[in-house]
JSON list of C-alpha atoms in Angstrom, two decimals:
[
{"chain": "A", "resi": 1099, "resn": "MET", "atom": "CA", "xyz": [-27.94, -5.86, -27.07]},
{"chain": "A", "resi": 1100, "resn": "ASN", "atom": "CA", "xyz": [-30.62, -4.90, -29.71]},
{"chain": "A", "resi": 1101, "resn": "GLU", "atom": "CA", "xyz": [-33.15, -7.66, -29.93]},
{"chain": "A", "resi": 1102, "resn": "GLN", "atom": "CA", "xyz": [-33.81, -6.77, -33.59]},
{"chain": "A", "resi": 1103, "resn": "VAL", "atom": "CA", "xyz": [-30.16, -7.69, -34.26]},
{"chain": "A", "resi": 1104, "resn": "SER", "atom": "CA", "xyz": [-29.53, -10.49, -31.79]},
{"chain": "A", "resi": 1105, "resn": "ARG", "atom": "CA", "xyz": [-32.34, -12.41, -33.27]},
{"chain": "A", "resi": 1106, "resn": "TRP", "atom": "CA", "xyz": [-30.14, -13.05, -36.33]},
{"chain": "A", "resi": 1107, "resn": "ALA", "atom": "CA", "xyz": [-27.39, -14.65, -34.13]},
{"chain": "A", "resi": 1108, "resn": "ALA", "atom": "CA", "xyz": [-28.07, -18.05, -35.71]},
{"chain": "A", "resi": 1109, "resn": "LEU", "atom": "CA", "xyz": [-27.23, -16.53, -39.15]},
{"chain": "A", "resi": 1110, "resn": "ILE", "atom": "CA", "xyz": [-24.31, -14.33, -37.84]},
{"chain": "A", "resi": 1111, "resn": "GLY", "atom": "CA", "xyz": [-22.16, -17.12, -36.14]},
{"chain": "A", "resi": 1112, "resn": "PRO", "atom": "CA", "xyz": [-22.10, -19.56, -38.97]},
{"chain": "A", "resi": 1113, "resn": "ALA", "atom": "CA", "xyz": [-21.47, -16.78, -41.60]},
{"chain": "A", "resi": 1114, "resn": "ALA", "atom": "CA", "xyz": [-18.70, -15.00, -39.64]},
{"chain": "A", "resi": 1115, "resn": "ARG", "atom": "CA", "xyz": [-16.64, -17.71, -38.06]},
{"chain": "A", "resi": 1116, "resn": "PRO", "atom": "CA", "xyz": [-15.52, -19.51, -41.25]},
{"chain": "A", "resi": 1117, "resn": "ARG", "atom": "CA", "xyz": [-14.28, -15.98, -42.47]},
{"chain": "A", "resi": 1118, "resn": "ARG", "atom": "CA", "xyz": [-12.38, -15.34, -39.29]},
{"chain": "A", "resi": 1119, "resn": "LEU", "atom": "CA", "xyz": [-14.70, -12.57, -38.50]},
{"chain": "A", "resi": 1120, "resn": "ALA", "atom": "CA", "xyz": [-16.00, -12.04, -34.79]},
{"chain": "A", "resi": 1121, "resn": "PRO", "atom": "CA", "xyz": [-19.78, -12.53, -34.71]},
{"chain": "A", "resi": 1122, "resn": "SER", "atom": "CA", "xyz": [-19.87, -9.47, -32.43]},
{"chain": "A", "resi": 1123, "resn": "LEU", "atom": "CA", "xyz": [-18.33, -7.27, -34.98]},
{"chain": "A", "resi": 1124, "resn": "VAL", "atom": "CA", "xyz": [-20.73, -8.43, -37.67]},
{"chain": "A", "resi": 1125, "resn": "ALA", "atom": "CA", "xyz": [-23.61, -7.96, -35.23]},
{"chain": "A", "resi": 1126, "resn": "GLY", "atom": "CA", "xyz": [-22.37, -4.37, -34.47]},
{"chain": "A", "resi": 1127, "resn": "LEU", "atom": "CA", "xyz": [-22.13, -3.56, -38.34]},
{"chain": "A", "resi": 1128, "resn": "ILE", "atom": "CA", "xyz": [-25.75, -4.87, -38.73]},
{"chain": "A", "resi": 1129, "resn": "GLU", "atom": "CA", "xyz": [-26.85, -2.52, -35.97]},
{"chain": "A", "resi": 1130, "resn": "ILE", "atom": "CA", "xyz": [-25.30, 0.38, -37.52]},
{"chain": "A", "resi": 1131, "resn": "GLU", "atom": "CA", "xyz": [-26.36, -0.39, -41.09]},
{"chain": "A", "resi": 1132, "resn": "SER", "atom": "CA", "xyz": [-29.90, -1.64, -40.77]},
{"chain": "A", "resi": 1133, "resn": "ALA", "atom": "CA", "xyz": [-30.76, -1.83, -37.15]},
{"chain": "A", "resi": 1134, "resn": "GLY", "atom": "CA", "xyz": [-31.66, -5.37, -37.67]},
{"chain": "A", "resi": 1135, "resn": "ASP", "atom": "CA", "xyz": [-34.25, -4.58, -40.38]},
{"chain": "A", "resi": 1136, "resn": "PRO", "atom": "CA", "xyz": [-33.90, -7.19, -43.23]},
{"chain": "A", "resi": 1137, "resn": "ASP", "atom": "CA", "xyz": [-36.03, -5.03, -45.61]},
{"chain": "A", "resi": 1138, "resn": "CYS", "atom": "CA", "xyz": [-33.96, -1.92, -45.08]},
{"chain": "A", "resi": 1139, "resn": "VAL", "atom": "CA", "xyz": [-33.01, -0.11, -48.39]},
{"chain": "A", "resi": 1140, "resn": "SER", "atom": "CA", "xyz": [-30.58, 2.77, -48.49]},
{"chain": "A", "resi": 1141, "resn": "ARG", "atom": "CA", "xyz": [-30.87, 5.88, -50.65]},
{"chain": "A", "resi": 1142, "resn": "ALA", "atom": "CA", "xyz": [-27.87, 4.42, -52.51]},
{"chain": "A", "resi": 1143, "resn": "GLY", "atom": "CA", "xyz": [-29.71, 1.11, -53.13]},
{"chain": "A", "resi": 1144, "resn": "ALA", "atom": "CA", "xyz": [-27.83, -0.94, -50.60]},
{"chain": "A", "resi": 1145, "resn": "VAL", "atom": "CA", "xyz": [-29.97, -3.75, -49.29]},
{"chain": "A", "resi": 1146, "resn": "GLY", "atom": "CA", "xyz": [-30.81, -5.87, -46.11]},
{"chain": "A", "resi": 1147, "resn": "LEU", "atom": "CA", "xyz": [-29.26, -6.40, -42.76]},
{"chain": "A", "resi": 1148, "resn": "MET", "atom": "CA", "xyz": [-25.80, -5.59, -43.83]},
{"chain": "A", "resi": 1149, "resn": "GLN", "atom": "CA", "xyz": [-26.80, -3.08, -46.60]},
{"chain": "A", "resi": 1150, "resn": "VAL", "atom": "CA", "xyz": [-25.10, -4.89, -49.40]},
{"chain": "A", "resi": 1151, "resn": "MET", "atom": "CA", "xyz": [-25.00, -3.24, -52.84]},
{"chain": "A", "resi": 1152, "resn": "PRO", "atom": "CA", "xyz": [-26.82, -5.52, -55.13]},
{"chain": "A", "resi": 1153, "resn": "GLY", "atom": "CA", "xyz": [-25.83, -6.83, -58.58]},
{"chain": "A", "resi": 1154, "resn": "GLU", "atom": "CA", "xyz": [-27.86, -4.14, -60.35]},
{"chain": "A", "resi": 1155, "resn": "LEU", "atom": "CA", "xyz": [-25.25, -1.77, -59.05]},
{"chain": "A", "resi": 1156, "resn": "ILE", "atom": "CA", "xyz": [-22.08, -3.90, -58.64]},
{"chain": "A", "resi": 1157, "resn": "PRO", "atom": "CA", "xyz": [-21.90, -6.65, -61.28]},
{"chain": "A", "resi": 1158, "resn": "GLY", "atom": "CA", "xyz": [-21.19, -10.15, -59.91]},
{"chain": "A", "resi": 1159, "resn": "ARG", "atom": "CA", "xyz": [-23.30, -9.80, -56.79]},
{"chain": "A", "resi": 1160, "resn": "PRO", "atom": "CA", "xyz": [-26.63, -11.13, -56.11]},
{"chain": "A", "resi": 1161, "resn": "THR", "atom": "CA", "xyz": [-29.73, -9.15, -57.13]},
{"chain": "A", "resi": 1162, "resn": "ALA", "atom": "CA", "xyz": [-31.56, -6.86, -54.75]},
{"chain": "A", "resi": 1163, "resn": "ALA", "atom": "CA", "xyz": [-34.28, -9.34, -54.39]},
{"chain": "A", "resi": 1164, "resn": "GLU", "atom": "CA", "xyz": [-31.95, -12.07, -53.54]},
{"chain": "A", "resi": 1165, "resn": "LEU", "atom": "CA", "xyz": [-30.16, -9.89, -51.12]},
{"chain": "A", "resi": 1166, "resn": "HIS", "atom": "CA", "xyz": [-33.46, -9.43, -49.18]},
{"chain": "A", "resi": 1167, "resn": "SER", "atom": "CA", "xyz": [-32.87, -13.04, -47.81]},
{"chain": "A", "resi": 1168, "resn": "PRO", "atom": "CA", "xyz": [-31.29, -12.49, -44.50]},
{"chain": "A", "resi": 1169, "resn": "THR", "atom": "CA", "xyz": [-29.15, -15.70, -45.08]},
{"chain": "A", "resi": 1170, "resn": "ALA", "atom": "CA", "xyz": [-27.82, -14.44, -48.37]},
{"chain": "A", "resi": 1171, "resn": "ASN", "atom": "CA", "xyz": [-27.33, -10.90, -47.21]},
{"chain": "A", "resi": 1172, "resn": "VAL", "atom": "CA", "xyz": [-25.31, -11.98, -44.12]},
{"chain": "A", "resi": 1173, "resn": "GLU", "atom": "CA", "xyz": [-23.26, -14.39, -46.22]},
{"chain": "A", "resi": 1174, "resn": "TRP", "atom": "CA", "xyz": [-22.46, -11.75, -48.72]},
{"chain": "A", "resi": 1175, "resn": "GLY", "atom": "CA", "xyz": [-21.88, -9.01, -46.14]},
{"chain": "A", "resi": 1176, "resn": "CYS", "atom": "CA", "xyz": [-19.49, -11.28, -44.21]},
{"chain": "A", "resi": 1177, "resn": "GLN", "atom": "CA", "xyz": [-17.58, -12.19, -47.35]},
{"chain": "A", "resi": 1178, "resn": "ILE", "atom": "CA", "xyz": [-17.15, -8.53, -48.45]},
{"chain": "A", "resi": 1179, "resn": "LEU", "atom": "CA", "xyz": [-15.96, -7.61, -44.90]},
{"chain": "A", "resi": 1180, "resn": "ALA", "atom": "CA", "xyz": [-13.52, -10.46, -44.88]},
{"chain": "A", "resi": 1181, "resn": "ASP", "atom": "CA", "xyz": [-12.26, -9.71, -48.43]},
{"chain": "A", "resi": 1182, "resn": "ASN", "atom": "CA", "xyz": [-11.63, -6.20, -47.37]},
{"chain": "A", "resi": 1183, "resn": "ARG", "atom": "CA", "xyz": [-9.81, -7.37, -44.26]},
{"chain": "A", "resi": 1184, "resn": "ASP", "atom": "CA", "xyz": [-7.63, -9.82, -46.25]},
{"chain": "A", "resi": 1185, "resn": "ARG", "atom": "CA", "xyz": [-6.90, -7.22, -48.82]},
{"chain": "A", "resi": 1186, "resn": "ILE", "atom": "CA", "xyz": [-6.15, -4.15, -46.35]},
{"chain": "A", "resi": 1187, "resn": "GLY", "atom": "CA", "xyz": [-4.76, -6.22, -43.31]},
{"chain": "A", "resi": 1188, "resn": "HIS", "atom": "CA", "xyz": [-6.63, -4.61, -40.50]},
{"chain": "A", "resi": 1189, "resn": "GLN", "atom": "CA", "xyz": [-10.15, -4.24, -39.14]},
{"chain": "A", "resi": 1190, "resn": "ALA", "atom": "CA", "xyz": [-10.40, -0.51, -39.12]},
{"chain": "A", "resi": 1191, "resn": "GLY", "atom": "CA", "xyz": [-9.55, -0.39, -42.83]},
{"chain": "A", "resi": 1192, "resn": "ALA", "atom": "CA", "xyz": [-11.84, -3.20, -43.71]},
{"chain": "A", "resi": 1193, "resn": "LEU", "atom": "CA", "xyz": [-14.81, -1.46, -41.97]},
{"chain": "A", "resi": 1194, "resn": "ALA", "atom": "CA", "xyz": [-13.95, 1.82, -43.59]},
{"chain": "A", "resi": 1195, "resn": "ALA", "atom": "CA", "xyz": [-13.77, 0.10, -46.98]},
{"chain": "A", "resi": 1196, "resn": "TYR", "atom": "CA", "xyz": [-17.20, -1.58, -46.36]},
{"chain": "A", "resi": 1197, "resn": "TYR", "atom": "CA", "xyz": [-18.58, 1.76, -45.71]},
{"chain": "A", "resi": 1198, "resn": "GLY", "atom": "CA", "xyz": [-16.93, 3.27, -48.92]},
{"chain": "A", "resi": 1199, "resn": "ALA", "atom": "CA", "xyz": [-14.71, 5.69, -46.83]},
{"chain": "A", "resi": 1200, "resn": "ALA", "atom": "CA", "xyz": [-11.14, 4.39, -47.07]},
{"chain": "A", "resi": 1201, "resn": "ASP", "atom": "CA", "xyz": [-8.37, 5.28, -49.46]},
{"chain": "A", "resi": 1202, "resn": "ALA", "atom": "CA", "xyz": [-6.45, 2.59, -51.45]},
{"chain": "A", "resi": 1203, "resn": "ALA", "atom": "CA", "xyz": [-4.27, 1.70, -48.41]},
{"chain": "A", "resi": 1204, "resn": "GLY", "atom": "CA", "xyz": [-7.35, 1.16, -46.25]},
{"chain": "A", "resi": 1205, "resn": "THR", "atom": "CA", "xyz": [-7.05, 4.26, -44.07]},
{"chain": "A", "resi": 1206, "resn": "PRO", "atom": "CA", "xyz": [-10.40, 5.66, -43.16]},
{"chain": "A", "resi": 1207, "resn": "ASN", "atom": "CA", "xyz": [-11.04, 9.08, -44.70]},
{"chain": "A", "resi": 1208, "resn": "ALA", "atom": "CA", "xyz": [-13.56, 11.95, -44.75]},
{"chain": "A", "resi": 1209, "resn": "ALA", "atom": "CA", "xyz": [-15.81, 10.36, -47.37]},
{"chain": "A", "resi": 1210, "resn": "THR", "atom": "CA", "xyz": [-19.42, 10.10, -46.16]},
{"chain": "A", "resi": 1211, "resn": "ASP", "atom": "CA", "xyz": [-22.69, 8.84, -47.36]},
{"chain": "A", "resi": 1212, "resn": "GLY", "atom": "CA", "xyz": [-24.14, 12.24, -47.13]},
{"chain": "A", "resi": 1213, "resn": "SER", "atom": "CA", "xyz": [-24.60, 12.10, -43.48]},
{"chain": "A", "resi": 1214, "resn": "ASP", "atom": "CA", "xyz": [-22.01, 13.43, -40.82]},
{"chain": "A", "resi": 1215, "resn": "VAL", "atom": "CA", "xyz": [-20.45, 10.08, -40.58]},
{"chain": "A", "resi": 1216, "resn": "ASP", "atom": "CA", "xyz": [-16.97, 9.72, -42.10]},
{"chain": "A", "resi": 1217, "resn": "GLY", "atom": "CA", "xyz": [-14.64, 6.71, -42.27]},
{"chain": "A", "resi": 1218, "resn": "TRP", "atom": "CA", "xyz": [-13.29, 7.00, -38.72]},
{"chain": "A", "resi": 1219, "resn": "ARG", "atom": "CA", "xyz": [-16.53, 7.67, -37.13]},
{"chain": "A", "resi": 1220, "resn": "TYR", "atom": "CA", "xyz": [-18.16, 4.73, -38.86]},
{"chain": "A", "resi": 1221, "resn": "VAL", "atom": "CA", "xyz": [-15.36, 2.51, -37.60]},
{"chain": "A", "resi": 1222, "resn": "ARG", "atom": "CA", "xyz": [-15.95, 3.68, -34.07]},
{"chain": "A", "resi": 1223, "resn": "LEU", "atom": "CA", "xyz": [-19.69, 3.29, -34.42]},
{"chain": "A", "resi": 1224, "resn": "VAL", "atom": "CA", "xyz": [-19.48, -0.28, -35.52]},
{"chain": "A", "resi": 1225, "resn": "GLU", "atom": "CA", "xyz": [-16.79, -1.14, -33.06]},
{"chain": "A", "resi": 1226, "resn": "THR", "atom": "CA", "xyz": [-18.61, 0.42, -30.16]},
{"chain": "A", "resi": 1227, "resn": "ALA", "atom": "CA", "xyz": [-21.82, -1.29, -31.09]},
{"chain": "A", "resi": 1228, "resn": "ALA", "atom": "CA", "xyz": [-19.96, -4.60, -31.37]},
{"chain": "A", "resi": 1229, "resn": "LEU", "atom": "CA", "xyz": [-19.12, -4.34, -27.59]},
{"chain": "A", "resi": 1230, "resn": "ASP", "atom": "CA", "xyz": [-22.87, -5.05, -26.81]},
{"chain": "A", "resi": 1231, "resn": "TYR", "atom": "CA", "xyz": [-22.74, -8.31, -28.94]},
{"chain": "A", "resi": 1232, "resn": "LEU", "atom": "CA", "xyz": [-19.62, -9.82, -27.27]},
{"chain": "A", "resi": 1233, "resn": "PRO", "atom": "CA", "xyz": [-21.65, -12.90, -25.84]},
{"chain": "A", "resi": 1234, "resn": "LEU", "atom": "CA", "xyz": [-22.27, -13.89, -29.54]},
{"chain": "A", "resi": 1235, "resn": "ASP", "atom": "CA", "xyz": [-18.46, -14.70, -29.81]},
{"chain": "A", "resi": 1236, "resn": "GLN", "atom": "CA", "xyz": [-18.92, -17.24, -27.02]},
{"chain": "A", "resi": 1237, "resn": "TRP", "atom": "CA", "xyz": [-22.25, -18.92, -28.26]},
{"chain": "A", "resi": 1238, "resn": "ALA", "atom": "CA", "xyz": [-21.89, -22.36, -29.85]},
{"chain": "A", "resi": 1239, "resn": "ASP", "atom": "CA", "xyz": [-23.44, -22.60, -33.38]},
{"chain": "A", "resi": 1240, "resn": "GLU", "atom": "CA", "xyz": [-26.81, -24.41, -33.61]},
{"chain": "A", "resi": 1241, "resn": "ASP", "atom": "CA", "xyz": [-25.30, -27.65, -34.54]},
{"chain": "A", "resi": 1242, "resn": "PHE", "atom": "CA", "xyz": [-23.44, -27.83, -31.34]},
{"chain": "A", "resi": 1243, "resn": "GLN", "atom": "CA", "xyz": [-26.02, -26.52, -28.92]},
{"chain": "A", "resi": 1244, "resn": "GLN", "atom": "CA", "xyz": [-27.26, -29.98, -28.44]},
{"chain": "A", "resi": 1245, "resn": "TYR", "atom": "CA", "xyz": [-24.06, -30.57, -26.38]},
{"chain": "A", "resi": 1246, "resn": "CYS", "atom": "CA", "xyz": [-24.53, -27.52, -24.13]},
{"chain": "A", "resi": 1247, "resn": "ARG", "atom": "CA", "xyz": [-26.32, -27.94, -20.88]},
{"chain": "A", "resi": 1248, "resn": "GLY", "atom": "CA", "xyz": [-26.52, -24.36, -19.69]},
{"chain": "A", "resi": 1249, "resn": "ASP", "atom": "CA", "xyz": [-24.98, -21.20, -21.22]},
{"chain": "A", "resi": 1250, "resn": "HIS", "atom": "CA", "xyz": [-24.71, -22.38, -24.88]},
{"chain": "A", "resi": 1251, "resn": "SER", "atom": "CA", "xyz": [-21.03, -21.55, -24.94]},
{"chain": "A", "resi": 1252, "resn": "TRP", "atom": "CA", "xyz": [-18.37, -23.21, -26.94]},
{"chain": "A", "resi": 1253, "resn": "ARG", "atom": "CA", "xyz": [-16.56, -24.22, -23.59]},
{"chain": "A", "resi": 1254, "resn": "ASP", "atom": "CA", "xyz": [-19.87, -25.74, -22.33]},
{"chain": "A", "resi": 1255, "resn": "ALA", "atom": "CA", "xyz": [-20.12, -27.81, -25.60]},
{"chain": "A", "resi": 1256, "resn": "ALA", "atom": "CA", "xyz": [-16.55, -28.76, -25.68]},
{"chain": "A", "resi": 1257, "resn": "ILE", "atom": "CA", "xyz": [-16.59, -30.07, -22.02]},
{"chain": "A", "resi": 1258, "resn": "ASN", "atom": "CA", "xyz": [-19.74, -32.08, -22.82]},
{"chain": "A", "resi": 1259, "resn": "LEU", "atom": "CA", "xyz": [-18.22, -33.46, -26.10]},
{"chain": "A", "resi": 1260, "resn": "LEU", "atom": "CA", "xyz": [-15.09, -34.49, -24.21]},
{"chain": "A", "resi": 1261, "resn": "GLY", "atom": "CA", "xyz": [-17.30, -36.35, -21.77]},
{"chain": "A", "resi": 1262, "resn": "ILE", "atom": "CA", "xyz": [-19.06, -38.15, -24.57]},
{"chain": "A", "resi": 1263, "resn": "CYS", "atom": "CA", "xyz": [-15.85, -38.94, -26.32]},
{"chain": "A", "resi": 1264, "resn": "THR", "atom": "CA", "xyz": [-14.41, -40.32, -23.06]},
{"chain": "A", "resi": 1265, "resn": "ASP", "atom": "CA", "xyz": [-17.43, -42.52, -22.47]},
{"chain": "A", "resi": 1266, "resn": "VAL", "atom": "CA", "xyz": [-17.16, -43.80, -26.19]},
{"chain": "A", "resi": 1267, "resn": "ILE", "atom": "CA", "xyz": [-13.46, -44.54, -25.68]},
{"chain": "A", "resi": 1268, "resn": "ARG", "atom": "CA", "xyz": [-14.20, -46.49, -22.40]},
{"chain": "A", "resi": 1269, "resn": "LYS", "atom": "CA", "xyz": [-17.03, -48.52, -24.10]},
{"chain": "A", "resi": 1270, "resn": "VAL", "atom": "CA", "xyz": [-14.52, -49.25, -27.11]},
{"chain": "A", "resi": 1271, "resn": "GLN", "atom": "CA", "xyz": [-11.87, -50.53, -24.63]},
{"chain": "A", "resi": 1272, "resn": "LYS", "atom": "CA", "xyz": [-14.42, -52.55, -22.80]},
{"chain": "A", "resi": 1273, "resn": "ALA", "atom": "CA", "xyz": [-15.67, -54.20, -26.10]},
{"chain": "A", "resi": 1274, "resn": "ARG", "atom": "CA", "xyz": [-12.09, -54.87, -27.03]},
{"chain": "A", "resi": 1275, "resn": "GLY", "atom": "CA", "xyz": [-11.67, -56.67, -23.86]},
{"chain": "A", "resi": 1276, "resn": "LEU", "atom": "CA", "xyz": [-14.65, -58.69, -24.43]},
{"chain": "A", "resi": 1277, "resn": "VAL", "atom": "CA", "xyz": [-13.54, -59.60, -27.91]},
{"chain": "A", "resi": 1278, "resn": "GLU", "atom": "CA", "xyz": [-10.24, -60.58, -26.53]},
{"chain": "A", "resi": 1279, "resn": "GLY", "atom": "CA", "xyz": [-11.89, -62.81, -23.91]},
{"chain": "A", "resi": 1280, "resn": "VAL", "atom": "CA", "xyz": [-14.09, -64.48, -26.56]},
{"chain": "A", "resi": 1281, "resn": "ARG", "atom": "CA", "xyz": [-11.02, -64.93, -28.73]},
{"chain": "A", "resi": 1282, "resn": "LYS", "atom": "CA", "xyz": [-9.08, -66.82, -26.01]},
{"chain": "A", "resi": 1283, "resn": "VAL", "atom": "CA", "xyz": [-12.10, -68.93, -25.23]},
{"chain": "A", "resi": 1284, "resn": "LEU", "atom": "CA", "xyz": [-12.30, -69.85, -29.02]},
{"chain": "A", "resi": 1285, "resn": "GLU", "atom": "CA", "xyz": [-8.76, -70.72, -29.01]},
{"chain": "A", "resi": 1286, "resn": "GLY", "atom": "CA", "xyz": [-9.06, -73.06, -26.15]},
{"chain": "A", "resi": 1287, "resn": "ILE", "atom": "CA", "xyz": [-11.89, -74.96, -27.80]}
]
């Protein structure tokens, strides 16, 4: 796991999960696109962690200055990737379209960015890099980590939240019993 990429985990999970993207896939894409450098700018003008083309080049998108914000960049990059997936219907096509090397049906093709990387190779590079970040798919987001004792996993948070809920239910049941007892005493007076 590249520390330059994994340091953005707190941004990746919350941006990826609501869009039904695996945080590991997004981290793999960031590794290939920018190696985790938020100030990275490509020859074509793509900006930031996920190398998003700015509004100066594609109307309707944030400006290059706005995309230098890691939060904005990851949000926009995840939205573009999710839109591609929803339009094309599969991950390989979504990744190739993100790279600009897919036909209308989403099939990766031989288009390149001037390097030796075509659509198929880009898909393999991102998916292979994503394997190093599989633990990100298990980590609970920051808001839920307070419920984790050990490994910061969703499972750990869920187990602890279940315990908290069970305790609350028991206390509510006990309070109901006390209220019922007070009610009976008051009725007897």
